[in-house]
C-alpha cells in the first residue's frame, strides 16, 4: 500500500500520517532522480533512466505497458478534439462568411476560431491550476468534456455572430482547456526516455483530426447545414472526450481520480518566472504563438482569392493538417535525439523560411501553395512536441509541472489571441495582394524571432550547463 501513496506532483496527499519512514525515503529518491533525470540538453541519459527505474521498482514501468499505451490513445483523442477540430475552423469561417452570417465582418468571424484555440492555451495557466487546488485532474476533464459539448450545442442555435463568439469561441475554448491541460500531466508520469516521441504521437492527433475534419465538415455543411453539423460534433465530443477521461490512469498519484486536495502556493513557487531559462524560452513560445496559427486560419481564404476551387482550397487545409502528423513524429524524435531546444530552432527556422520563400512568392501557383502547406505543416507543427521536455527542464520538480506548463500555455495563447486579429487587420487595411504579402512578412518575422530565442537557450547551456 505504501507504494501507492507517493507524493503527487500536483497536489499533496491527505494520508501523510500513515506513510512509513521507508516510503518517505523513497519519495526523496524519486524526486531527486526526477530532477537529475533530464540531461543538460533536455534528453534522458540511459544510465540515469536505469537508476530512475530501479528506485521506482514498486511502480508500473515507464515507456511501456498497458496504461502507458492507453495514455497515448487517450491523449491522441484529447489532442484531436482540443486542437485538431479548431484547426478545421477555417471551413466554418468560410461557410459563415458566405452563407449564414454574411453581414458579420471577417475579423469577427476569425475571432471565433482565435478564442477557441487561444483560450485552450490561456486557460491552462489561468483556470486549471487554481481549480486544481480543489478538483482532481479527472474531475477537471469531466467538467471540460461537458463544457465542450455545451459550446457546440450552443453554437448550433446561434442567430448572430456574437453568439458564435460566445459559444464556439469562449465556451468551447474553456472546455478544451480543462480537458487538455488536465490530461497533459499524465504524459510525464508514464514516459521519460521516450517522452518526446510519446508527445509527438499524442500531438499527431491534431493532425489526423485536422486532416479528416475539414473534408467531413465541408460535406456536412453542404448537406445538413451548420446547425446539425455542430450537434453531431457535440455528440462526437461527448463520446470520445468522456471515454478518454474514463480510461486514462495516473501512474503514481491514485488519489488524482478520487480525492480533492488543497494546494498552497507561495512566492517561491513562482521563482522560475525570473530564471534565464524561462525568460528565453517564454519569448520563443510567445513569438511562435503570434506567427504560427495564421497560415492555418487563412490559407483557405488565400487560395480562394487567387482562383483555386472551393474543394481544392479545403483540401489544402487538410493537407497542411495532415503534414502535422509527420511533423509531430519527426520533431519528437529529433527532440529525443539532440535536445528539445535544437528541435525548437529547426521547427521555427524552416517554418519561417517556407513562409518567406514559398507563400510570399506563390501568387496563383497551386504547386507553390501546395509546397508551402506541406513544408509549413511539417516544420511549424513540430514546435509543440518540445513542450513537455521544455516544461520539465524549467520546473525541475514534478510538483511544479502544472504551474510551469500553465505559464507557457498562457504565453502561447496570448500569441494566438494577438496574432490572428493582427493578421485580419493587415488583410483588411490593404488591397488584397498587399494584404497577403503583409501577412507573410508578419508570420515569417515572428517565427524567425522564435528561432533566435530558442538558439539563445542553447547558448545558455554552453555557458552554464543546465
GROMACS .gro file of C-alpha atoms in nm:
model
  466
    1UNK     CA    1   0.000   0.000   0.000
    2UNK     CA    2   0.293   0.232   0.066
    3UNK     CA    3   0.394   0.232  -0.297
    4UNK     CA    4   0.060   0.387  -0.386
    5UNK     CA    5   0.100   0.682  -0.153
    6UNK     CA    6   0.379   0.857  -0.337
    7UNK     CA    7   0.353   1.233  -0.317
    8UNK     CA    8   0.154   1.353  -0.615
    9UNK     CA    9   0.338   1.609  -0.820
   10UNK     CA   10   0.039   1.842  -0.837
   11UNK     CA   11  -0.145   1.802  -0.505
   12UNK     CA   12  -0.046   1.677  -0.160
   13UNK     CA   13  -0.179   1.351  -0.014
   14UNK     CA   14  -0.404   1.376   0.289
   15UNK     CA   15  -0.280   1.046   0.428
   16UNK     CA   16   0.076   1.159   0.510
   17UNK     CA   17   0.047   1.042   0.870
   18UNK     CA   18   0.013   0.682   0.755
   19UNK     CA   19   0.326   0.678   0.542
   20UNK     CA   20   0.620   0.482   0.677
   21UNK     CA   21   0.974   0.619   0.700
   22UNK     CA   22   1.077   0.383   0.420
   23UNK     CA   23   0.818   0.535   0.190
   24UNK     CA   24   0.933   0.886   0.282
   25UNK     CA   25   1.287   0.795   0.183
   26UNK     CA   26   1.162   0.651  -0.143
   27UNK     CA   27   0.981   0.978  -0.215
   28UNK     CA   28   1.301   1.173  -0.172
   29UNK     CA   29   1.482   0.935  -0.404
   30UNK     CA   30   1.211   0.969  -0.669
   31UNK     CA   31   1.214   1.347  -0.655
   32UNK     CA   32   1.594   1.360  -0.667
   33UNK     CA   33   1.601   1.128  -0.964
   34UNK     CA   34   1.333   1.333  -1.142
   35UNK     CA   35   1.546   1.644  -1.103
   36UNK     CA   36   1.856   1.468  -1.232
   37UNK     CA   37   1.690   1.257  -1.499
   38UNK     CA   38   1.696   1.535  -1.758
   39UNK     CA   39   2.043   1.591  -1.903
   40UNK     CA   40   2.157   1.941  -1.992
   41UNK     CA   41   2.030   1.918  -2.348
   42UNK     CA   42   1.681   1.801  -2.249
   43UNK     CA   43   1.745   1.432  -2.327
   44UNK     CA   44   1.750   1.141  -2.082
   45UNK     CA   45   2.076   0.955  -2.025
   46UNK     CA   46   2.044   0.576  -2.045
   47UNK     CA   47   2.227   0.513  -1.717
   48UNK     CA   48   2.016   0.776  -1.541
   49UNK     CA   49   1.699   0.618  -1.678
   50UNK     CA   50   1.804   0.280  -1.537
   51UNK     CA   51   1.872   0.439  -1.197
   52UNK     CA   52   1.537   0.613  -1.206
   53UNK     CA   53   1.362   0.286  -1.292
   54UNK     CA   54   1.537   0.098  -1.010
   55UNK     CA   55   1.424   0.350  -0.748
   56UNK     CA   56   1.068   0.311  -0.876
   57UNK     CA   57   1.074  -0.069  -0.873
   58UNK     CA   58   0.737  -0.083  -0.697
   59UNK     CA   59   0.559   0.126  -0.962
   60UNK     CA   60   0.438   0.030  -1.311
   61UNK     CA   61   0.715   0.052  -1.574
   62UNK     CA   62   0.770   0.371  -1.770
   63UNK     CA   63   0.772   0.396  -2.150
   64UNK     CA   64   0.580   0.067  -2.193
   65UNK     CA   65   0.286  -0.134  -2.068
   66UNK     CA   66  -0.091  -0.124  -2.100
   67UNK     CA   67  -0.153   0.202  -1.915
   68UNK     CA   68   0.126   0.381  -2.100
   69UNK     CA   69  -0.032   0.274  -2.430
   70UNK     CA   70  -0.375   0.383  -2.309
   71UNK     CA   71  -0.227   0.721  -2.219
   72UNK     CA   72  -0.112   0.755  -2.580
   73UNK     CA   73  -0.453   0.658  -2.719
   74UNK     CA   74  -0.646   0.886  -2.483
   75UNK     CA   75  -0.402   1.167  -2.549
   76UNK     CA   76  -0.449   1.122  -2.923
   77UNK     CA   77  -0.824   1.188  -2.890
   78UNK     CA   78  -0.780   1.468  -2.637
   79UNK     CA   79  -0.535   1.642  -2.870
   80UNK     CA   80  -0.758   1.587  -3.171
   81UNK     CA   81  -1.065   1.728  -3.001
   82UNK     CA   82  -0.887   2.019  -2.832
   83UNK     CA   83  -0.668   2.131  -3.123
   84UNK     CA   84  -0.748   1.924  -3.432
   85UNK     CA   85  -1.109   2.040  -3.459
   86UNK     CA   86  -1.016   2.408  -3.410
   87UNK     CA   87  -0.771   2.368  -3.700
   88UNK     CA   88  -1.075   2.295  -3.916
   89UNK     CA   89  -1.248   2.617  -3.815
   90UNK     CA   90  -1.141   2.789  -4.137
   91UNK     CA   91  -1.405   2.576  -4.314
   92UNK     CA   92  -1.671   2.706  -4.074
   93UNK     CA   93  -1.538   3.059  -4.118
   94UNK     CA   94  -1.569   3.046  -4.497
   95UNK     CA   95  -1.920   2.899  -4.470
   96UNK     CA   96  -2.037   3.154  -4.214
   97UNK     CA   97  -1.900   3.442  -4.422
   98UNK     CA   98  -2.071   3.326  -4.742
   99UNK     CA   99  -2.396   3.182  -4.606
  100UNK     CA  100  -2.544   3.228  -4.259
  101UNK     CA  101  -2.362   3.537  -4.130
  102UNK     CA  102  -2.280   3.741  -4.440
  103UNK     CA  103  -2.328   4.069  -4.254
  104UNK     CA  104  -2.058   3.984  -3.999
  105UNK     CA  105  -1.705   4.110  -4.059
  106UNK     CA  106  -1.425   3.866  -4.136
  107UNK     CA  107  -1.242   3.992  -3.827
  108UNK     CA  108  -1.537   3.899  -3.602
  109UNK     CA  109  -1.572   3.554  -3.755
  110UNK     CA  110  -1.196   3.497  -3.727
  111UNK     CA  111  -1.223   3.589  -3.359
  112UNK     CA  112  -1.433   3.276  -3.302
  113UNK     CA  113  -1.150   3.045  -3.405
  114UNK     CA  114  -0.892   3.261  -3.231
  115UNK     CA  115  -1.072   3.246  -2.897
  116UNK     CA  116  -1.135   2.874  -2.934
  117UNK     CA  117  -0.769   2.781  -2.971
  118UNK     CA  118  -0.631   3.076  -2.772
  119UNK     CA  119  -0.838   3.012  -2.461
  120UNK     CA  120  -0.743   2.645  -2.472
  121UNK     CA  121  -0.386   2.760  -2.412
  122UNK     CA  122  -0.452   3.054  -2.179
  123UNK     CA  123  -0.690   2.856  -1.959
  124UNK     CA  124  -0.405   2.616  -1.886
  125UNK     CA  125  -0.239   2.886  -1.679
  126UNK     CA  126  -0.526   3.098  -1.553
  127UNK     CA  127  -0.802   2.845  -1.482
  128UNK     CA  128  -0.666   2.493  -1.443
  129UNK     CA  129  -0.405   2.547  -1.164
  130UNK     CA  130  -0.645   2.735  -0.928
  131UNK     CA  131  -0.925   2.485  -0.985
  132UNK     CA  132  -0.672   2.203  -0.946
  133UNK     CA  133  -0.643   2.304  -0.581
  134UNK     CA  134  -0.997   2.175  -0.527
  135UNK     CA  135  -1.061   1.929  -0.810
  136UNK     CA  136  -0.871   1.625  -0.932
  137UNK     CA  137  -0.728   1.603  -1.281
  138UNK     CA  138  -1.000   1.366  -1.395
  139UNK     CA  139  -1.274   1.581  -1.244
  140UNK     CA  140  -1.142   1.873  -1.448
  141UNK     CA  141  -1.151   1.654  -1.758
  142UNK     CA  142  -1.513   1.559  -1.690
  143UNK     CA  143  -1.611   1.925  -1.648
  144UNK     CA  144  -1.419   2.020  -1.961
  145UNK     CA  145  -1.585   1.749  -2.169
  146UNK     CA  146  -1.934   1.866  -2.072
  147UNK     CA  147  -1.836   2.230  -2.132
  148UNK     CA  148  -1.715   2.149  -2.485
  149UNK     CA  149  -2.045   1.975  -2.559
  150UNK     CA  150  -2.234   2.281  -2.434
  151UNK     CA  151  -2.021   2.502  -2.659
  152UNK     CA  152  -2.102   2.303  -2.972
  153UNK     CA  153  -2.472   2.276  -2.885
  154UNK     CA  154  -2.497   2.644  -2.802
  155UNK     CA  155  -2.335   2.740  -3.133
  156UNK     CA  156  -2.590   2.529  -3.319
  157UNK     CA  157  -2.862   2.771  -3.201
  158UNK     CA  158  -2.668   3.088  -3.291
  159UNK     CA  159  -2.853   3.361  -3.480
  160UNK     CA  160  -2.578   3.625  -3.484
  161UNK     CA  161  -2.200   3.635  -3.495
  162UNK     CA  162  -2.159   3.727  -3.128
  163UNK     CA  163  -2.344   3.409  -3.033
  164UNK     CA  164  -2.070   3.216  -3.214
  165UNK     CA  165  -1.800   3.417  -3.037
  166UNK     CA  166  -1.951   3.324  -2.700
  167UNK     CA  167  -2.025   2.955  -2.769
  168UNK     CA  168  -1.794   2.819  -3.039
  169UNK     CA  169  -1.525   3.060  -2.926
  170UNK     CA  170  -1.524   3.120  -2.550
  171UNK     CA  171  -1.718   2.824  -2.406
  172UNK     CA  172  -1.565   2.566  -2.639
  173UNK     CA  173  -1.217   2.707  -2.576
  174UNK     CA  174  -1.253   2.694  -2.198
  175UNK     CA  175  -1.382   2.337  -2.214
  176UNK     CA  176  -1.092   2.232  -2.433
  177UNK     CA  177  -0.853   2.398  -2.189
  178UNK     CA  178  -0.986   2.193  -1.898
  179UNK     CA  179  -0.965   1.863  -2.086
  180UNK     CA  180  -0.628   1.920  -2.247
  181UNK     CA  181  -0.436   2.079  -1.961
  182UNK     CA  182  -0.573   1.836  -1.702
  183UNK     CA  183  -0.467   1.546  -1.923
  184UNK     CA  184  -0.110   1.653  -2.005
  185UNK     CA  185   0.038   1.584  -1.656
  186UNK     CA  186  -0.032   1.214  -1.720
  187UNK     CA  187   0.225   1.211  -2.003
  188UNK     CA  188   0.544   1.267  -1.796
  189UNK     CA  189   0.413   1.015  -1.543
  190UNK     CA  190   0.428   0.736  -1.800
  191UNK     CA  191   0.709   0.847  -2.031
  192UNK     CA  192   1.067   0.951  -1.958
  193UNK     CA  193   1.326   0.831  -2.207
  194UNK     CA  194   1.072   0.838  -2.492
  195UNK     CA  195   0.889   1.147  -2.373
  196UNK     CA  196   0.948   1.344  -2.693
  197UNK     CA  197   0.830   1.060  -2.916
  198UNK     CA  198   0.526   0.998  -2.694
  199UNK     CA  199   0.439   1.367  -2.709
  200UNK     CA  200   0.473   1.357  -3.086
  201UNK     CA  201   0.239   1.058  -3.111
  202UNK     CA  202  -0.018   1.231  -2.892
  203UNK     CA  203   0.011   1.560  -3.078
  204UNK     CA  204  -0.033   1.380  -3.409
  205UNK     CA  205  -0.399   1.350  -3.306
  206UNK     CA  206  -0.439   1.714  -3.404
  207UNK     CA  207  -0.300   1.629  -3.747
  208UNK     CA  208  -0.530   1.332  -3.802
  209UNK     CA  209  -0.835   1.528  -3.691
  210UNK     CA  210  -0.716   1.827  -3.888
  211UNK     CA  211  -0.682   1.608  -4.198
  212UNK     CA  212  -1.025   1.449  -4.183
  213UNK     CA  213  -1.236   1.717  -4.015
  214UNK     CA  214  -1.222   1.989  -4.286
  215UNK     CA  215  -1.339   1.750  -4.558
  216UNK     CA  216  -1.608   1.592  -4.339
  217UNK     CA  217  -1.727   1.929  -4.208
  218UNK     CA  218  -1.745   2.081  -4.557
  219UNK     CA  219  -1.961   1.792  -4.680
  220UNK     CA  220  -2.180   1.810  -4.370
  221UNK     CA  221  -2.228   2.185  -4.404
  222UNK     CA  222  -2.334   2.140  -4.767
  223UNK     CA  223  -2.585   1.864  -4.688
  224UNK     CA  224  -2.728   1.921  -4.340
  225UNK     CA  225  -2.628   2.280  -4.261
  226UNK     CA  226  -2.417   2.422  -3.981
  227UNK     CA  227  -2.668   2.360  -3.700
  228UNK     CA  228  -2.681   1.982  -3.731
  229UNK     CA  229  -2.310   1.969  -3.814
  230UNK     CA  230  -2.237   2.131  -3.478
  231UNK     CA  231  -2.477   1.895  -3.298
  232UNK     CA  232  -2.303   1.592  -3.447
  233UNK     CA  233  -1.970   1.735  -3.331
  234UNK     CA  234  -2.120   1.773  -2.983
  235UNK     CA  235  -2.212   1.404  -2.977
  236UNK     CA  236  -1.870   1.303  -3.110
  237UNK     CA  237  -1.701   1.509  -2.839
  238UNK     CA  238  -1.923   1.362  -2.569
  239UNK     CA  239  -1.829   1.006  -2.663
  240UNK     CA  240  -1.455   1.040  -2.716
  241UNK     CA  241  -1.368   1.306  -2.460
  242UNK     CA  242  -1.559   1.133  -2.181
  243UNK     CA  243  -1.421   0.798  -2.295
  244UNK     CA  244  -1.065   0.927  -2.272
  245UNK     CA  245  -1.135   1.068  -1.927
  246UNK     CA  246  -1.261   0.731  -1.805
  247UNK     CA  247  -0.973   0.527  -1.949
  248UNK     CA  248  -0.667   0.735  -1.854
  249UNK     CA  249  -0.495   0.636  -1.528
  250UNK     CA  250  -0.227   0.805  -1.314
  251UNK     CA  251   0.097   0.618  -1.252
  252UNK     CA  252   0.187   0.734  -0.902
  253UNK     CA  253  -0.099   0.951  -0.779
  254UNK     CA  254  -0.401   0.723  -0.731
  255UNK     CA  255  -0.583   0.994  -0.537
  256UNK     CA  256  -0.592   1.209  -0.852
  257UNK     CA  257  -0.909   1.032  -0.959
  258UNK     CA  258  -1.082   1.028  -0.620
  259UNK     CA  259  -0.986   1.289  -0.363
  260UNK     CA  260  -0.988   1.667  -0.360
  261UNK     CA  261  -0.679   1.840  -0.223
  262UNK     CA  262  -0.597   2.199  -0.138
  263UNK     CA  263  -0.261   2.315  -0.272
  264UNK     CA  264  -0.092   2.613  -0.107
  265UNK     CA  265   0.127   2.817  -0.342
  266UNK     CA  266   0.393   3.055  -0.214
  267UNK     CA  267   0.612   3.319  -0.374
  268UNK     CA  268   0.900   3.073  -0.408
  269UNK     CA  269   0.686   2.856  -0.635
  270UNK     CA  270   0.699   3.138  -0.891
  271UNK     CA  271   1.075   3.197  -0.880
  272UNK     CA  272   1.111   3.021  -1.213
  273UNK     CA  273   0.948   3.327  -1.375
  274UNK     CA  274   1.273   3.524  -1.337
  275UNK     CA  275   1.505   3.241  -1.439
  276UNK     CA  276   1.703   3.281  -1.761
  277UNK     CA  277   1.562   2.956  -1.894
  278UNK     CA  278   1.201   3.063  -1.857
  279UNK     CA  279   1.253   3.416  -1.988
  280UNK     CA  280   1.432   3.298  -2.302
  281UNK     CA  281   1.200   3.006  -2.369
  282UNK     CA  282   0.894   3.217  -2.286
  283UNK     CA  283   0.987   3.473  -2.552
  284UNK     CA  284   1.038   3.193  -2.802
  285UNK     CA  285   0.696   3.046  -2.721
  286UNK     CA  286   0.525   3.387  -2.738
  287UNK     CA  287   0.674   3.475  -3.077
  288UNK     CA  288   0.592   3.133  -3.216
  289UNK     CA  289   0.233   3.167  -3.095
  290UNK     CA  290   0.194   3.506  -3.264
  291UNK     CA  291   0.303   3.374  -3.602
  292UNK     CA  292   0.218   3.005  -3.617
  293UNK     CA  293  -0.163   2.997  -3.623
  294UNK     CA  294  -0.227   3.249  -3.901
  295UNK     CA  295  -0.148   3.029  -4.204
  296UNK     CA  296  -0.388   2.756  -4.093
  297UNK     CA  297  -0.664   3.010  -4.042
  298UNK     CA  298  -0.614   3.196  -4.370
  299UNK     CA  299  -0.461   2.959  -4.625
  300UNK     CA  300  -0.807   2.857  -4.748
  301UNK     CA  301  -0.914   3.220  -4.792
  302UNK     CA  302  -0.588   3.296  -4.972
  303UNK     CA  303  -0.633   3.005  -5.211
  304UNK     CA  304  -0.988   3.114  -5.294
  305UNK     CA  305  -0.872   3.472  -5.353
  306UNK     CA  306  -0.623   3.362  -5.620
  307UNK     CA  307  -0.869   3.141  -5.807
  308UNK     CA  308  -0.828   2.797  -5.650
  309UNK     CA  309  -1.153   2.595  -5.646
  310UNK     CA  310  -1.357   2.561  -5.327
  311UNK     CA  311  -1.285   2.189  -5.299
  312UNK     CA  312  -0.911   2.225  -5.354
  313UNK     CA  313  -0.893   2.512  -5.105
  314UNK     CA  314  -1.046   2.283  -4.842
  315UNK     CA  315  -0.802   2.007  -4.937
  316UNK     CA  316  -0.514   2.249  -4.877
  317UNK     CA  317  -0.627   2.286  -4.514
  318UNK     CA  318  -0.647   1.908  -4.478
  319UNK     CA  319  -0.303   1.861  -4.636
  320UNK     CA  320  -0.145   2.115  -4.403
  321UNK     CA  321  -0.302   1.944  -4.104
  322UNK     CA  322  -0.201   1.601  -4.234
  323UNK     CA  323   0.160   1.714  -4.253
  324UNK     CA  324   0.146   1.792  -3.883
  325UNK     CA  325   0.132   1.416  -3.822
  326UNK     CA  326   0.469   1.378  -3.994
  327UNK     CA  327   0.600   1.688  -3.822
  328UNK     CA  328   0.497   1.584  -3.473
  329UNK     CA  329   0.655   1.240  -3.506
  330UNK     CA  330   0.970   1.366  -3.678
  331UNK     CA  331   1.035   1.656  -3.441
  332UNK     CA  332   0.950   1.440  -3.140
  333UNK     CA  333   1.225   1.201  -3.249
  334UNK     CA  334   1.463   1.492  -3.311
  335UNK     CA  335   1.385   1.631  -2.966
  336UNK     CA  336   1.475   1.300  -2.801
  337UNK     CA  337   1.795   1.264  -3.003
  338UNK     CA  338   1.953   1.610  -2.995
  339UNK     CA  339   1.758   1.804  -2.732
  340UNK     CA  340   1.430   1.989  -2.733
  341UNK     CA  341   1.567   2.340  -2.790
  342UNK     CA  342   1.755   2.228  -3.101
  343UNK     CA  343   1.423   2.093  -3.227
  344UNK     CA  344   1.259   2.428  -3.147
  345UNK     CA  345   1.514   2.614  -3.357
  346UNK     CA  346   1.477   2.374  -3.651
  347UNK     CA  347   1.098   2.396  -3.636
  348UNK     CA  348   1.071   2.775  -3.626
  349UNK     CA  349   1.353   2.838  -3.876
  350UNK     CA  350   1.214   2.617  -4.152
  351UNK     CA  351   0.857   2.737  -4.090
  352UNK     CA  352   0.978   3.096  -4.123
  353UNK     CA  353   1.181   3.035  -4.438
  354UNK     CA  354   0.895   2.848  -4.605
  355UNK     CA  355   0.667   3.146  -4.539
  356UNK     CA  356   0.918   3.397  -4.677
  357UNK     CA  357   1.017   3.192  -4.982
  358UNK     CA  358   0.712   2.985  -5.074
  359UNK     CA  359   0.395   3.162  -4.961
  360UNK     CA  360   0.529   3.511  -5.033
  361UNK     CA  361   0.602   3.425  -5.398
  362UNK     CA  362   0.327   3.166  -5.455
  363UNK     CA  363   0.087   3.401  -5.632
  364UNK     CA  364  -0.177   3.189  -5.804
  365UNK     CA  365   0.052   2.888  -5.847
  366UNK     CA  366  -0.121   2.587  -5.694
  367UNK     CA  367   0.208   2.396  -5.694
  368UNK     CA  368   0.377   2.666  -5.484
  369UNK     CA  369   0.084   2.686  -5.244
  370UNK     CA  370   0.088   2.307  -5.213
  371UNK     CA  371   0.461   2.306  -5.144
  372UNK     CA  372   0.411   2.568  -4.875
  373UNK     CA  373   0.135   2.387  -4.687
  374UNK     CA  374   0.345   2.068  -4.689
  375UNK     CA  375   0.668   2.225  -4.563
  376UNK     CA  376   0.495   2.455  -4.316
  377UNK     CA  377   0.273   2.175  -4.188
  378UNK     CA  378   0.573   1.955  -4.115
  379UNK     CA  379   0.805   2.205  -3.950
  380UNK     CA  380   0.564   2.453  -3.794
  381UNK     CA  381   0.375   2.185  -3.603
  382UNK     CA  382   0.689   2.023  -3.461
  383UNK     CA  383   0.739   2.305  -3.211
  384UNK     CA  384   0.463   2.167  -2.988
  385UNK     CA  385   0.644   1.837  -2.930
  386UNK     CA  386   0.908   2.025  -2.732
  387UNK     CA  387   0.662   2.140  -2.467
  388UNK     CA  388   0.680   1.856  -2.214
  389UNK     CA  389   1.061   1.844  -2.221
  390UNK     CA  390   1.077   2.223  -2.204
  391UNK     CA  391   0.846   2.233  -1.901
  392UNK     CA  392   1.041   1.957  -1.725
  393UNK     CA  393   1.365   2.147  -1.794
  394UNK     CA  394   1.235   2.468  -1.637
  395UNK     CA  395   1.042   2.312  -1.347
  396UNK     CA  396   1.293   2.051  -1.230
  397UNK     CA  397   1.046   1.946  -0.960
  398UNK     CA  398   0.741   1.739  -1.066
  399UNK     CA  399   0.525   1.936  -0.822
  400UNK     CA  400   0.574   2.246  -1.039
  401UNK     CA  401   0.496   2.083  -1.372
  402UNK     CA  402   0.138   2.213  -1.397
  403UNK     CA  403   0.235   2.564  -1.286
  404UNK     CA  404   0.524   2.597  -1.532
  405UNK     CA  405   0.322   2.437  -1.810
  406UNK     CA  406   0.040   2.682  -1.739
  407UNK     CA  407   0.271   2.982  -1.777
  408UNK     CA  408   0.396   2.859  -2.114
  409UNK     CA  409   0.038   2.791  -2.221
  410UNK     CA  410  -0.062   3.146  -2.130
  411UNK     CA  411   0.219   3.285  -2.343
  412UNK     CA  412   0.131   3.073  -2.645
  413UNK     CA  413  -0.237   3.152  -2.603
  414UNK     CA  414  -0.164   3.525  -2.583
  415UNK     CA  415   0.039   3.492  -2.901
  416UNK     CA  416  -0.257   3.327  -3.071
  417UNK     CA  417  -0.509   3.583  -2.946
  418UNK     CA  418  -0.283   3.873  -3.053
  419UNK     CA  419  -0.153   3.728  -3.379
  420UNK     CA  420  -0.474   3.626  -3.554
  421UNK     CA  421  -0.659   3.960  -3.512
  422UNK     CA  422  -0.348   4.148  -3.624
  423UNK     CA  423  -0.336   3.929  -3.932
  424UNK     CA  424  -0.700   4.010  -4.004
  425UNK     CA  425  -0.626   4.382  -3.971
  426UNK     CA  426  -0.329   4.356  -4.209
  427UNK     CA  427  -0.551   4.183  -4.462
  428UNK     CA  428  -0.842   4.426  -4.444
  429UNK     CA  429  -0.644   4.752  -4.436
  430UNK     CA  430  -0.452   4.688  -4.761
  431UNK     CA  431  -0.553   4.590  -5.110
  432UNK     CA  432  -0.593   4.215  -5.137
  433UNK     CA  433  -0.246   4.109  -5.261
  434UNK     CA  434  -0.054   4.359  -5.048
  435UNK     CA  435  -0.253   4.234  -4.751
  436UNK     CA  436  -0.144   3.876  -4.815
  437UNK     CA  437   0.217   3.988  -4.858
  438UNK     CA  438   0.200   4.175  -4.526
  439UNK     CA  439   0.076   3.858  -4.357
  440UNK     CA  440   0.372   3.657  -4.491
  441UNK     CA  441   0.617   3.918  -4.356
  442UNK     CA  442   0.434   3.916  -4.023
  443UNK     CA  443   0.430   3.537  -3.987
  444UNK     CA  444   0.785   3.481  -4.111
  445UNK     CA  445   0.936   3.750  -3.889
  446UNK     CA  446   0.782   3.627  -3.564
  447UNK     CA  447   0.873   3.266  -3.639
  448UNK     CA  448   1.233   3.368  -3.705
  449UNK     CA  449   1.234   3.560  -3.375
  450UNK     CA  450   1.116   3.240  -3.205
  451UNK     CA  451   1.408   3.051  -3.358
  452UNK     CA  452   1.654   3.315  -3.238
  453UNK     CA  453   1.531   3.295  -2.879
  454UNK     CA  454   1.542   2.916  -2.896
  455UNK     CA  455   1.906   2.930  -3.003
  456UNK     CA  456   1.980   3.152  -2.702
  457UNK     CA  457   1.865   2.864  -2.480
  458UNK     CA  458   2.135   2.652  -2.642
  459UNK     CA  459   2.398   2.921  -2.580
  460UNK     CA  460   2.288   2.936  -2.217
  461UNK     CA  461   2.364   2.564  -2.185
  462UNK     CA  462   2.710   2.609  -2.336
  463UNK     CA  463   2.794   2.885  -2.088
  464UNK     CA  464   2.627   2.743  -1.776
  465UNK     CA  465   2.520   2.378  -1.817
  466UNK     CA  466   2.159   2.323  -1.706
   0.00000   0.00000   0.00000
